[in-house]
PDB file of N, CA and C in Angstrom:
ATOM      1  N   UNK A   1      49.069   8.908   1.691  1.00  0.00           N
ATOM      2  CA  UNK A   1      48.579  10.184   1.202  1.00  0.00           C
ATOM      3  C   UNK A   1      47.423   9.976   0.225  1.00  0.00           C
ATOM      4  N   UNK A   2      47.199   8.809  -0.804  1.00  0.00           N
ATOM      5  CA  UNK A   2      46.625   8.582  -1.421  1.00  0.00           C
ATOM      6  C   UNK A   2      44.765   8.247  -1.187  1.00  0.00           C
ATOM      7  N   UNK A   3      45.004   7.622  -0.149  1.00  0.00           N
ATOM      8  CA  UNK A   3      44.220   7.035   1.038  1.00  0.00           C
ATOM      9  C   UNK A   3      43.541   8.086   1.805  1.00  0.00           C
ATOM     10  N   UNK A   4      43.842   9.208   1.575  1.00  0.00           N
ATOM     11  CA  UNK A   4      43.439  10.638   2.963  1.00  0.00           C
ATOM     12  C   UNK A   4      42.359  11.093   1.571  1.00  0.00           C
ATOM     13  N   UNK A   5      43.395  11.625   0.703  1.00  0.00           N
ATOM     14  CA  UNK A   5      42.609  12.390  -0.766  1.00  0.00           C
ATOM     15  C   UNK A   5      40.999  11.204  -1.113  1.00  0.00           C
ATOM     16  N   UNK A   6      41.491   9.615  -1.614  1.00  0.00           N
ATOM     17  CA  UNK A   6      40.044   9.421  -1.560  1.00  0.00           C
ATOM     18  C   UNK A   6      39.139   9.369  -0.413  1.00  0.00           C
ATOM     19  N   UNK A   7      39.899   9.458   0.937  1.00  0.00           N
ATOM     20  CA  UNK A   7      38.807   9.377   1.892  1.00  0.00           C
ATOM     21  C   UNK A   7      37.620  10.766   2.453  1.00  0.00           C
ATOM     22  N   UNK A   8      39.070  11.847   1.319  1.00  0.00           N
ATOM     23  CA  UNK A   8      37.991  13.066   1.723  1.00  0.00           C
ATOM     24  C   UNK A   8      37.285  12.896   0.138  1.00  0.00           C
ATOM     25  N   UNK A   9      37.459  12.531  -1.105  1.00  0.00           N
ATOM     26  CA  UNK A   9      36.613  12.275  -2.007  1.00  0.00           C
ATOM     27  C   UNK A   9      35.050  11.555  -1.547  1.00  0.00           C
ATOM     28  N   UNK A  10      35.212  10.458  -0.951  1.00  0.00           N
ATOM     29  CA  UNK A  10      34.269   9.581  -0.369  1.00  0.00           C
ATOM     30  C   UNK A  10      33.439  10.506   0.601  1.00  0.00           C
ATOM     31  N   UNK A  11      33.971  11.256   1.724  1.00  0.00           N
ATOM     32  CA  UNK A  11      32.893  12.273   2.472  1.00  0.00           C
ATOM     33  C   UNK A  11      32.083  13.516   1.338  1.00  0.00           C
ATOM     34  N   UNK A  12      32.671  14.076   0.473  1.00  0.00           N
ATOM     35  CA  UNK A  12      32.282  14.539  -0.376  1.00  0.00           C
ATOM     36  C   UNK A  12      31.049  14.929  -0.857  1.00  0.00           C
ATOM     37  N   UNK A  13      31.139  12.939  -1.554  1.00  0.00           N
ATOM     38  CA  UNK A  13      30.099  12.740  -1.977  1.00  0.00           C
ATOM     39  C   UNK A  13      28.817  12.586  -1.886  1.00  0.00           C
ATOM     40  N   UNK A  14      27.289  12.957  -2.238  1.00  0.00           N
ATOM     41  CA  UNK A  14      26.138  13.026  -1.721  1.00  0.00           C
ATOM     42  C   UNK A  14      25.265  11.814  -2.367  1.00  0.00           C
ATOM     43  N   UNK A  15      26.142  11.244  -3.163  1.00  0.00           N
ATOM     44  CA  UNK A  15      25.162  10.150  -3.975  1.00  0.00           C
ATOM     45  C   UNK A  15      24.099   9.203  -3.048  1.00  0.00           C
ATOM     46  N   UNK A  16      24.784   9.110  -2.154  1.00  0.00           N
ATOM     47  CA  UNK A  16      24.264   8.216  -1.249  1.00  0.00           C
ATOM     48  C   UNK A  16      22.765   8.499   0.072  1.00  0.00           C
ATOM     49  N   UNK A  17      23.400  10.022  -0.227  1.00  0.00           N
ATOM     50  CA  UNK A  17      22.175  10.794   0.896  1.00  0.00           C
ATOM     51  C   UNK A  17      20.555  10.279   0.769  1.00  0.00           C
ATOM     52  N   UNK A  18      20.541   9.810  -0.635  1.00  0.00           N
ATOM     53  CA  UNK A  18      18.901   9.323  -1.134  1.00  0.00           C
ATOM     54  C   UNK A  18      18.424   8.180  -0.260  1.00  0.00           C
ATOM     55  N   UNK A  19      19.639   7.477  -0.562  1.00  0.00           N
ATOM     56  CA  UNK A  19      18.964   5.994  -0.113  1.00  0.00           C
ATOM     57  C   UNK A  19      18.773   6.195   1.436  1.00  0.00           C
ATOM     58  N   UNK A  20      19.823   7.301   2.095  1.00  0.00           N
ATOM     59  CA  UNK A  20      19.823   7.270   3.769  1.00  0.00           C
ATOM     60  C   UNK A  20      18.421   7.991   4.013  1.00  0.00           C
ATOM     61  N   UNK A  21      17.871   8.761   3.505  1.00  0.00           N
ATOM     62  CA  UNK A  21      16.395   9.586   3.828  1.00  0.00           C
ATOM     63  C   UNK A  21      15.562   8.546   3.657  1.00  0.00           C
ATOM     64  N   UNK A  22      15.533   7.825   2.569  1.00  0.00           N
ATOM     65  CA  UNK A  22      14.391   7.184   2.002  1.00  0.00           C
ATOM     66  C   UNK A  22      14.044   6.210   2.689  1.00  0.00           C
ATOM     67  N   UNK A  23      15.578   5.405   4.054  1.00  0.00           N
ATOM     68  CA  UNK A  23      15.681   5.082   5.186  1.00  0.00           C
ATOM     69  C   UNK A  23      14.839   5.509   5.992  1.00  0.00           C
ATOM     70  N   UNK A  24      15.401   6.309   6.547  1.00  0.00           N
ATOM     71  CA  UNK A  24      14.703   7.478   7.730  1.00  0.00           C
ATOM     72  C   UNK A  24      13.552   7.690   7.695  1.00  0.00           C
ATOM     73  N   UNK A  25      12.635   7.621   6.474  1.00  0.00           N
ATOM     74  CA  UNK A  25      11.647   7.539   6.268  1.00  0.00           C
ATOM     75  C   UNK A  25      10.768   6.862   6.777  1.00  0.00           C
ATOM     76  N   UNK A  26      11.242   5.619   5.826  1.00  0.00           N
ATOM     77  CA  UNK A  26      10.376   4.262   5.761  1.00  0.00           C
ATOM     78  C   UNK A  26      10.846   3.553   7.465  1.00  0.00           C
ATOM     79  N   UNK A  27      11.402   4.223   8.474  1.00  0.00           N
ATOM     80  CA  UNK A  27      11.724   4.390  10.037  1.00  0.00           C
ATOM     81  C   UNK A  27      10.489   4.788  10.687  1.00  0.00           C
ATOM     82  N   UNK A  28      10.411   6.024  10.301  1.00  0.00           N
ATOM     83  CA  UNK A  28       9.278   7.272  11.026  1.00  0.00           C
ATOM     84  C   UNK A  28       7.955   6.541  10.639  1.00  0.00           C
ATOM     85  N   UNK A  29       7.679   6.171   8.997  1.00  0.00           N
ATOM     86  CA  UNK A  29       6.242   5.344   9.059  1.00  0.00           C
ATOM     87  C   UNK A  29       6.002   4.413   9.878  1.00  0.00           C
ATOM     88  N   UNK A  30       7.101   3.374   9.831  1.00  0.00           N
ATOM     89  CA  UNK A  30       6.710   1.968  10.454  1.00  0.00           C
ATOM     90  C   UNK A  30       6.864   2.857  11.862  1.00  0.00           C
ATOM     91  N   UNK A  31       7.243   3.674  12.410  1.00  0.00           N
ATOM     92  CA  UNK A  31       7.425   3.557  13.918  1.00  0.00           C
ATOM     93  C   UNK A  31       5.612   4.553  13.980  1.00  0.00           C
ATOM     94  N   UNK A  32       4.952   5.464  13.185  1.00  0.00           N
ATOM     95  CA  UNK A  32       4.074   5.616  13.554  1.00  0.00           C
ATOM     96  C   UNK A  32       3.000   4.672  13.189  1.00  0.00           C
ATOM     97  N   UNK A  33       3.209   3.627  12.633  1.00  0.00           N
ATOM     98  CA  UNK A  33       2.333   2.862  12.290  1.00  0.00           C
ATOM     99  C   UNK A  33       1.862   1.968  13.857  1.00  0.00           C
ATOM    100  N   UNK A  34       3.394   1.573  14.120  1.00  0.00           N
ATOM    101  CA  UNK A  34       3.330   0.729  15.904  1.00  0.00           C
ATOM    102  C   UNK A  34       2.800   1.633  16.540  1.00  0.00           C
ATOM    103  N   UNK A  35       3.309   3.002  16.826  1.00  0.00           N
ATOM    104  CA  UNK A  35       2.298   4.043  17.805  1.00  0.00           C
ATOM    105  C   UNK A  35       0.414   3.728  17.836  1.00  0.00           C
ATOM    106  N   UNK A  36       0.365   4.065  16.456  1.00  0.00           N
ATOM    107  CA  UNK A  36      -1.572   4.199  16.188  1.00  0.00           C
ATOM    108  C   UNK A  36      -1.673   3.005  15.675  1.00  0.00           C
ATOM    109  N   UNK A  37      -1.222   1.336  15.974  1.00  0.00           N
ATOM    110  CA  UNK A  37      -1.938   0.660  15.238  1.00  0.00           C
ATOM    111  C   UNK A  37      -3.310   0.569  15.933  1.00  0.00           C
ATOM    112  N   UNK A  38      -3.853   0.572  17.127  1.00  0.00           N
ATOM    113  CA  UNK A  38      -4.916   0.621  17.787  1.00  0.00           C
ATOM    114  C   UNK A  38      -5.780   1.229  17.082  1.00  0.00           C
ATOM    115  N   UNK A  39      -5.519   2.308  16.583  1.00  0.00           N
ATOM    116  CA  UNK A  39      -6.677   3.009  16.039  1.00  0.00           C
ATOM    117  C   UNK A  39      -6.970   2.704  14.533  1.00  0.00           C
ATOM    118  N   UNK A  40      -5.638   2.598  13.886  1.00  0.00           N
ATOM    119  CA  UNK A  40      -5.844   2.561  12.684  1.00  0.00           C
ATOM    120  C   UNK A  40      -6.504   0.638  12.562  1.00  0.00           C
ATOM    121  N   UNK A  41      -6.417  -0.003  13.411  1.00  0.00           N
ATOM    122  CA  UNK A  41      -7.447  -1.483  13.421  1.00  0.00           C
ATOM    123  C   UNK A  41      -8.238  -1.109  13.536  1.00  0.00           C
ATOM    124  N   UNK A  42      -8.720  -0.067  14.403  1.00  0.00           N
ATOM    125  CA  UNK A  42     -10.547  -0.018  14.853  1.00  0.00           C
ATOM    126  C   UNK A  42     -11.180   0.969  13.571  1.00  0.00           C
ATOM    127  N   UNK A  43      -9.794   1.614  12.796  1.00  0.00           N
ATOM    128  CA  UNK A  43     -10.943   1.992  11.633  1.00  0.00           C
ATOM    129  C   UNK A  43     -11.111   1.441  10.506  1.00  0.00           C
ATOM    130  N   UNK A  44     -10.079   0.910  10.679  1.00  0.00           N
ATOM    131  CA  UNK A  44     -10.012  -0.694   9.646  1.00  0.00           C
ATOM    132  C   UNK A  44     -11.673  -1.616   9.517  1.00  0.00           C
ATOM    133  N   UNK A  45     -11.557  -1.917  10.822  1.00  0.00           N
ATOM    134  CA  UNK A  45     -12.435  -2.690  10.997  1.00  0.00           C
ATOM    135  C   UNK A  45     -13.737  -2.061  10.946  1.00  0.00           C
ATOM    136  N   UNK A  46     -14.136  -0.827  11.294  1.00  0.00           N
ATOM    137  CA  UNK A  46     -15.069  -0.105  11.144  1.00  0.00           C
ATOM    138  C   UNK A  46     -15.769  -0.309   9.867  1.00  0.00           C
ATOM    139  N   UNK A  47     -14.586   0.254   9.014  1.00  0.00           N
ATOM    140  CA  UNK A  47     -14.807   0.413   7.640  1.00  0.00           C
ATOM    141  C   UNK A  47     -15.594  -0.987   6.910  1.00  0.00           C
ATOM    142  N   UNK A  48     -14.990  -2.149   7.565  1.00  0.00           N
ATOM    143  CA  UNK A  48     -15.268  -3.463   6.656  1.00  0.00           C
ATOM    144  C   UNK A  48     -16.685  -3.929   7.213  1.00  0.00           C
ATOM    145  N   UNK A  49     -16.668  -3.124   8.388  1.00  0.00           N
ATOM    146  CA  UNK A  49     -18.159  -3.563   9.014  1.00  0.00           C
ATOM    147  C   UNK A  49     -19.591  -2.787   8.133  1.00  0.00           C
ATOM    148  N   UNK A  50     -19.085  -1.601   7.594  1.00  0.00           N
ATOM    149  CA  UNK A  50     -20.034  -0.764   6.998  1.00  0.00           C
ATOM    150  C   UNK A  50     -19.914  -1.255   5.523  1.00  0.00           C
ATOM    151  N   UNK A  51     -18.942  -1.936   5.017  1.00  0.00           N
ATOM    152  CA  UNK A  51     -18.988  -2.288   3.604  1.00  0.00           C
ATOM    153  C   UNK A  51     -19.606  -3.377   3.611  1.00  0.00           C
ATOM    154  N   UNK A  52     -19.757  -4.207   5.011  1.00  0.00           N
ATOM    155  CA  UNK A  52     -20.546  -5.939   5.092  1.00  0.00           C
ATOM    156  C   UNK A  52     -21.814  -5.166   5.142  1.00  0.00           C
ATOM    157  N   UNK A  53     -22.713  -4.459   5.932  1.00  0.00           N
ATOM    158  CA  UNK A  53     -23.728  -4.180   6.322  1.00  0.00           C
ATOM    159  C   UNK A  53     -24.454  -3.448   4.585  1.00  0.00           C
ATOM    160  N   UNK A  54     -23.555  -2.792   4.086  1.00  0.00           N
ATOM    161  CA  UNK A  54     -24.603  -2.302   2.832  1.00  0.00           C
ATOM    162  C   UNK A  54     -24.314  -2.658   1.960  1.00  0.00           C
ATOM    163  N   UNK A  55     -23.567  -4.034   1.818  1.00  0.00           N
ATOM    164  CA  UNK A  55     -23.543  -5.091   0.653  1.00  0.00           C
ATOM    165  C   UNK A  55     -24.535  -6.644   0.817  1.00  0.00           C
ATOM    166  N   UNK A  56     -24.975  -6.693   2.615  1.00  0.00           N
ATOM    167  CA  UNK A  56     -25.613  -7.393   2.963  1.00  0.00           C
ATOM    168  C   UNK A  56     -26.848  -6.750   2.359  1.00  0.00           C
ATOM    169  N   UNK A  57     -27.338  -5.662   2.170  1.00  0.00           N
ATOM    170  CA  UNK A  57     -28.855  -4.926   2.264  1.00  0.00           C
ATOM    171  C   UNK A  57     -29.160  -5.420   0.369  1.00  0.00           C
ATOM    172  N   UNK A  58     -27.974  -5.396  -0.610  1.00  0.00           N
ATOM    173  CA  UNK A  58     -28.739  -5.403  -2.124  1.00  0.00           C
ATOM    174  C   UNK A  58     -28.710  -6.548  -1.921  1.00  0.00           C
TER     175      UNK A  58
END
């Protein structure tokens, strides 16, 4: 009987809900990160090409 009462104490509780989102989260980034890494390299690289070209010019 003791065992039922903390096990519905334990569902209860929400303390834990933070860390499970903050999960779910850091899920959804990395999985859109694998989706668009294609693009997000080519603007990557874009970018470093235009910072070489007008640091080459002073």
């Amino acid at each position: 009987m003791n065992n039922l009462k903390n096990f519905t104490q334990f569902i209860g509780e929400e303390e834990g809900m933070g860390t499970v989102e903050i999960i779910l989260i850091i899920v959804v980034l990395v999985g859109l990160v694998i989706i668009f890494k294609g693009q997000i390299v080519s603007i990557v690289n874009s970018l470093f090409e235009k910072i070489t070209d007008r640091t080459g010019k002073f």
